[in-house]
Amino acid sequence: MQTDETWQIRRTATDLDRLGETESVFALSNGWVGWRGTLDEGQPYGMPGSYLNGFHERRRQSYPEDGYAFPQESDTVISAPNAALIRLWVAGEPLDLRTGTVRAHERTLDLRAGVVRRCTEWISPAGHGVRVRSTRLVSLPRHAVAAVRYEVEPLDDRPVEIRVCSDVLANERVPERADDPRAASVVHDPLDAELHRPDGHRGVLVHRTDRSAQRVAVAVTHGTDAPAGFTDGDDHTPDRLRTTLEGRLAPGQQLRLTKYAAYECAPVDDGTPDELADLVTAEADAAHRHGFDALLADQRATLDERWRTADVEIDGDPELQQAVRFSVFHLLQAGRVDGDRTIAAKGLTGNGYDGHVLWDTESYVLPVLTYLLPGVARGALRWRHAHLPQARERAAELRLTGATFPWRTIGGRECSGYWPAGTAALHVNADIADAVLRYVTVTGDQEFLADTGLELLVETARLWAGYGHWSDDGAFHVTGITGPDEYAALVDDNVFTNLMVRRNLRGAADAAGRHPERAAALGVDPAEIAGWRAAADAVHLPYDRKRGVHQQAAGFTEQPEWDFAAMTDDDYPLLLHYPYLELYRRQVVKQADLVLAMQRCPGEFTAEAKARNFAYYQARTVRDSSLSAGSQAVLAAELGHLDLAYDLFAEAALHDLADLGDKTSDGLHLAALAGAWTAAVEGFGGLRDDTGVLSFDPRLPARIDRLAFHLRWHGQRLRVTLTRDGARYELPDADPETTVDLRHAGEPVTVTGAAAVTRPLPQVPDPGPEPPSPHGRRPARRA
């Protein structure tokens, strides 16, 4: 049976010069544990990493000139002890792909099975050949468990001496990058040993951090299948456990070692090292009893169920089919449905952005997961709610009302030391509110709204009610903030922010009216609700009548233009080659801002305004951020620029697979991966939900013959299939009497479990000529 390559990602030995990129692409996680896709032997590597969600160390912030309310400490993701390591010596020589002869080497990320497979044929400098196969997984059903099976056999007709060492290593060295301000800060030797307990083929390490006061435990249990004559042993230090197998492999014989690892972390005050050690030992032993084949079967079953909803099918472009599945796979493994955890900008795939959670989660990742895995979105929002105390403290520190959520964080405290792009980007608070409102709209989860959601909406609304101000003409203004475009800072009346503020205020008022007793318990009274509604109605949206476009922020269209004609490819990204002083004062846009406002709040703009705005900002947006292409693709598709939309879609989908930003080595850009789904489903599928009604206005670009996707709406799984013949809507799992109301190109449609509904595709509007992009910055055209 021929393998469908759109479900596989393959890499070979020719990628050794881009190990960091490959390690990110091949990262496995389950929302709690993350293993980067390093080679089993640990060498060579780009950047090793074994991560636990929320596990970090604290470090002092350093300022040449300190200021009031500057964060004095920052949190940085650190590696837990690495249990993925299995080192091999062949006749006394270590297997290293940089030495000897690599006769064959292939690693495959199987998107359906949720594993990384590896096959290497290596001949040592002395001429001894072996074939190594391994299979690695991070268990989706078992939150603490990761495992690897490692197999060795001789390549030729003579016996060979083999030594295999399975390691658990703490304080593994991580390289530093000083050439890019976006790279992570490295904390050397962050773990202090508390307990190491070797026990033959089993063992456990327990360490703690100093400043963040967290404890981490890793236990391993081994299963071995070795020919007669092999001996085993163990070696240990406070920072390393080693289990060793040694012996001679004859031709036709095979050595198999299977390692089961379990990870947990907790605050130091929550228990003792022995208690945590016993917990992970029990989890590793349970995985061992369950068996590796059973873990593989459980992994496949979990992913089969998730792919039933999450798969996006594209006929006509196999490269993009593969890229979209890759993107969705990493979103599916980024979060958990059984815990109140969130998702960092890089997930658990790397240490980029110091492992911080940013607005990427609520504005890009959760809009997708709300439709695919709503339990993960709920958990992420509950995580924000759990950190409301820190957000209230930060608001008080900044002399603000309500709650001010951090721009960059791991543990709930502000970690950004660059306040114009950090603290001043207050829109993160409205982004969280927007995620709450979308989750409730899509799921109908009123219990969540009454409990967690309402308090988030109320506290963020209180921030805006206190931060904004009324002008003499009766308009409500939000001044001195930074919007999504990080090439503009400390602006007045950023349209995206103001529209999200409007949504936040109205959403809080509506939710308080729906749950009056809970609102009253939070101190909300009718006067406060009336104040929110009045401010929302009066929010100011700056508009340039001369040019006929909305201003990204007040005065933006009157600033000097950027000389794009003078730019070369080496000048991008601009932030690495130009001072922010120059960027802030000109009409150059890092990422979708006004365009993002039109995507998030489509009902606030007429079709004519969208067309004029899109053309104006397309010519000034350089996409130095991976967040941009997906949103621009949505608007390009809506307006009928289908070739441009398709190329932007490809840029989002291939951002990490092709390492378009030369930053994949630090970890995957989950927001860009989410942008691939968004471009397909919101762009070409025409999905909108801003009015509380599920709506589609689909159109197909020339390269796509068929587009099919699923999503969940109020507990039902809806399948949408688009072809040249029309759009088909069906409920494949529903009882015959089940109904879902939606709109197709503005027409009310009721879909039942008894029969699918088909409608013709609407006529795509004639958009006129494609709007120009900045010189040299148009996305690459698809053949």
Coordinates of N, CA and C in Angstrom, one line a residue, residues 84-185:
A84 N 15.3 11.6 26.6 CA 15.2 11.1 25.2 C 16.5 10.5 24.7
L85 N 17.6 10.7 25.5 CA 18.9 10.3 25.0 C 19.1 8.8 25.1
I86 N 19.6 8.3 24.0 CA 20.1 6.9 23.9 C 21.4 6.9 23.0
R87 N 22.5 6.7 23.7 CA 23.8 6.9 23.0 C 24.3 5.5 22.6
L88 N 25.0 5.4 21.5 CA 25.5 4.1 20.9 C 27.0 4.2 20.6
W89 N 27.7 3.1 21.0 CA 29.1 2.9 20.6 C 29.2 1.6 19.8
V90 N 29.9 1.7 18.7 CA 30.0 0.6 17.8 C 31.5 0.3 17.7
A91 N 31.8 -0.9 18.3 CA 33.2 -1.3 18.4 C 34.1 -0.2 19.1
G92 N 33.5 0.4 20.1 CA 34.2 1.4 20.8 C 34.1 2.8 20.3
E93 N 33.5 3.0 19.1 CA 33.4 4.3 18.5 C 32.0 4.9 18.6
P94 N 31.8 6.1 19.0 CA 30.4 6.6 19.2 C 29.8 6.9 17.8
L95 N 28.5 6.5 17.7 CA 27.7 6.8 16.5 C 27.6 8.4 16.5
D96 N 28.1 9.0 15.4 CA 28.0 10.4 15.2 C 27.9 10.6 13.7
L97 N 26.8 11.3 13.3 CA 26.6 11.4 11.8 C 27.6 12.3 11.2
R98 N 28.5 13.0 12.0 CA 29.5 13.8 11.4 C 30.8 13.0 11.1
T99 N 30.8 11.8 11.6 CA 32.0 10.9 11.4 C 31.6 9.7 10.6
G100 N 32.6 8.9 10.2 CA 32.3 7.7 9.5 C 31.6 7.9 8.2
T101 N 30.8 6.9 7.8 CA 30.0 7.0 6.5 C 28.5 6.8 6.8
V102 N 27.7 7.8 6.4 CA 26.3 7.7 6.6 C 25.8 7.1 5.3
R103 N 25.4 5.8 5.3 CA 25.0 5.2 4.1 C 23.5 5.5 3.8
A104 N 22.7 5.7 4.8 CA 21.3 6.1 4.7 C 20.9 6.8 6.0
H105 N 20.1 7.7 5.9 CA 19.5 8.4 7.1 C 18.2 9.0 6.8
E106 N 17.2 8.7 7.5 CA 15.9 9.3 7.2 C 15.1 9.3 8.6
R107 N 14.5 10.5 8.8 CA 13.6 10.7 9.9 C 12.3 11.1 9.4
T108 N 11.2 10.6 10.0 CA 9.9 10.8 9.5 C 9.0 11.2 10.6
L109 N 8.3 12.3 10.5 CA 7.2 12.7 11.4 C 5.9 12.2 10.8
D110 N 5.3 11.3 11.5 CA 4.1 10.7 11.0 C 2.9 11.4 11.7
L111 N 2.2 12.2 10.9 CA 1.2 13.1 11.4 C -0.1 12.3 11.8
R112 N -0.3 11.1 11.3 CA -1.4 10.3 11.7 C -1.1 9.5 13.0
A113 N 0.1 9.0 13.1 CA 0.4 8.1 14.2 C 1.0 8.9 15.4
G114 N 1.4 10.2 15.2 CA 1.9 11.0 16.2 C 3.3 10.5 16.8
V115 N 4.1 10.1 15.9 CA 5.4 9.6 16.3 C 6.5 10.1 15.3
V116 N 7.7 10.1 15.8 CA 8.9 10.3 14.9 C 9.6 9.0 14.7
R117 N 9.8 8.6 13.5 CA 10.6 7.3 13.2 C 11.9 7.7 12.6
R118 N 12.9 6.9 12.9 CA 14.2 7.2 12.4 C 14.9 5.9 11.9
C119 N 15.5 5.9 10.8 CA 16.3 4.8 10.3 C 17.7 5.3 9.8
T120 N 18.7 4.8 10.3 CA 20.1 5.2 10.0 C 21.0 4.0 9.7
E121 N 21.7 4.0 8.6 CA 22.7 3.0 8.3 C 24.1 3.8 8.4
W122 N 24.9 3.3 9.3 CA 26.1 4.1 9.6 C 27.3 3.1 9.7
I123 N 28.4 3.5 9.0 CA 29.6 2.7 9.0 C 30.7 3.5 9.8
S124 N 31.2 3.0 10.9 CA 32.2 3.7 11.7 C 33.5 4.0 10.9
P125 N 34.3 4.9 11.4 CA 35.6 5.1 10.7 C 36.4 3.9 10.6
A126 N 36.2 2.9 11.5 CA 37.0 1.6 11.5 C 36.3 0.6 10.6
G127 N 35.1 0.9 10.0 CA 34.5 0.1 9.1 C 33.4 -0.9 9.6
H128 N 33.0 -0.6 10.8 CA 31.9 -1.5 11.4 C 30.6 -0.8 11.1
G129 N 29.6 -1.6 10.5 CA 28.4 -1.0 10.1 C 27.2 -1.5 11.0
V130 N 26.3 -0.6 11.2 CA 25.1 -0.9 12.0 C 23.9 -0.2 11.3
R131 N 22.7 -0.8 11.5 CA 21.5 -0.1 11.2 C 20.7 0.2 12.5
V132 N 20.3 1.4 12.6 CA 19.6 1.9 13.8 C 18.2 2.4 13.5
R133 N 17.3 1.8 14.2 CA 15.9 2.3 14.0 C 15.4 2.7 15.3
S134 N 14.6 3.8 15.3 CA 14.0 4.2 16.6 C 12.6 4.8 16.3
T135 N 11.7 4.7 17.3 CA 10.4 5.3 17.2 C 10.2 6.1 18.5
R136 N 9.8 7.3 18.4 CA 9.6 8.2 19.6 C 8.2 8.7 19.6
L137 N 7.7 8.8 20.8 CA 6.3 9.4 21.0 C 6.3 10.2 22.3
V138 N 5.4 11.2 22.4 CA 5.0 11.8 23.6 C 3.5 11.6 23.7
S139 N 3.1 10.9 24.7 CA 1.8 10.3 24.8 C 0.7 11.4 24.9
L140 N -0.3 11.4 24.0 CA -1.4 12.3 24.1 C -2.4 11.9 25.2
P141 N -2.7 10.6 25.3 CA -3.6 10.2 26.4 C -3.0 10.2 27.8
R142 N -1.7 10.0 27.9 CA -1.0 10.0 29.3 C -0.2 11.2 29.4
H143 N -0.6 12.2 30.2 CA 0.0 13.5 30.2 C 1.5 13.5 30.6
A144 N 1.9 12.5 31.4 CA 3.3 12.6 32.0 C 4.2 11.8 31.1
V145 N 3.8 11.0 30.2 CA 4.6 9.9 29.6 C 5.1 10.3 28.2
A146 N 6.4 10.0 28.0 CA 7.1 10.0 26.7 C 7.9 8.7 26.6
A147 N 8.1 8.2 25.4 CA 8.8 6.9 25.3 C 9.5 6.8 24.0
V148 N 10.5 5.9 23.9 CA 11.3 5.7 22.7 C 11.7 4.3 22.6
R149 N 11.6 3.7 21.4 CA 12.1 2.4 21.2 C 13.3 2.5 20.3
Y150 N 14.4 1.8 20.6 CA 15.7 2.0 19.9 C 16.2 0.6 19.6
E151 N 16.4 0.4 18.3 CA 16.8 -1.0 17.8 C 18.1 -0.9 17.0
V152 N 19.0 -1.9 17.2 CA 20.3 -1.9 16.6 C 20.6 -3.3 16.0
E153 N 21.1 -3.3 14.8 CA 21.5 -4.6 14.2 C 22.7 -4.4 13.3
P154 N 23.5 -5.4 13.1 CA 24.7 -5.3 12.2 C 24.3 -5.1 10.7
L155 N 25.1 -4.4 10.0 CA 24.9 -4.2 8.6 C 25.4 -5.3 7.7
D156 N 26.5 -5.9 8.2 CA 27.2 -6.8 7.3 C 27.3 -8.2 7.9
D157 N 28.1 -9.1 7.4 CA 28.1 -10.5 7.8 C 29.1 -10.8 8.9
R158 N 29.5 -9.8 9.7 CA 30.4 -10.1 10.8 C 29.9 -9.5 12.1
P159 N 30.2 -10.1 13.2 CA 29.7 -9.6 14.5 C 30.3 -8.3 14.8
V160 N 29.6 -7.6 15.7 CA 30.1 -6.2 16.1 C 29.8 -6.0 17.6
E161 N 30.8 -5.4 18.3 CA 30.6 -5.1 19.7 C 29.7 -3.8 19.8
I162 N 28.7 -3.9 20.7 CA 27.8 -2.8 20.8 C 27.7 -2.4 22.3
R163 N 27.6 -1.1 22.5 CA 27.4 -0.6 23.8 C 26.3 0.5 23.7
V164 N 25.2 0.3 24.3 CA 24.1 1.3 24.3 C 23.9 1.8 25.7
C165 N 23.8 3.2 25.8 CA 23.7 3.9 27.1 C 22.4 4.7 27.0
S166 N 21.5 4.4 27.8 CA 20.2 5.2 27.9 C 20.4 6.2 29.1
D167 N 20.3 7.5 28.8 CA 20.6 8.5 29.7 C 19.4 9.3 30.1
V168 N 19.4 9.8 31.3 CA 18.6 11.0 31.7 C 19.6 12.0 32.2
L169 N 19.6 13.2 31.6 CA 20.6 14.2 31.8 C 20.0 15.5 32.2
A170 N 20.4 16.0 33.3 CA 20.0 17.4 33.8 C 21.0 18.4 33.4
N171 N 20.6 19.7 33.3 CA 21.5 20.8 33.0 C 22.3 20.6 31.7
E172 N 21.6 20.1 30.7 CA 22.1 19.9 29.4 C 22.5 21.3 28.8
R173 N 23.6 21.4 28.2 CA 24.1 22.6 27.6 C 23.2 23.1 26.5
V174 N 22.8 24.4 26.5 CA 22.0 25.0 25.5 C 22.8 26.1 24.9
P175 N 22.9 26.2 23.6 CA 23.7 27.3 23.0 C 22.9 28.6 23.1
E176 N 23.7 29.7 23.1 CA 23.1 31.0 23.1 C 23.2 31.7 21.8
R177 N 22.2 32.5 21.5 CA 22.2 33.4 20.3 C 22.2 34.8 20.7
A178 N 23.2 35.6 20.3 CA 23.3 37.0 20.7 C 23.0 37.9 19.5
D179 N 22.7 37.3 18.3 CA 22.6 38.1 17.1 C 21.1 38.5 16.9
D180 N 20.2 38.2 17.8 CA 18.8 38.4 17.5 C 18.1 38.7 18.8
P181 N 17.5 39.9 19.0 CA 16.8 40.2 20.3 C 15.6 39.3 20.5
R182 N 15.2 38.6 19.5 CA 14.0 37.7 19.8 C 14.4 36.3 20.3
A183 N 15.7 36.1 20.4 CA 16.2 34.8 20.9 C 16.1 34.7 22.4
A184 N 16.1 33.5 22.9 CA 15.8 33.3 24.3 C 17.1 33.6 25.1
S185 N 16.8 34.0 26.4 CA 17.9 34.2 27.3 C 18.2 32.8 27.9

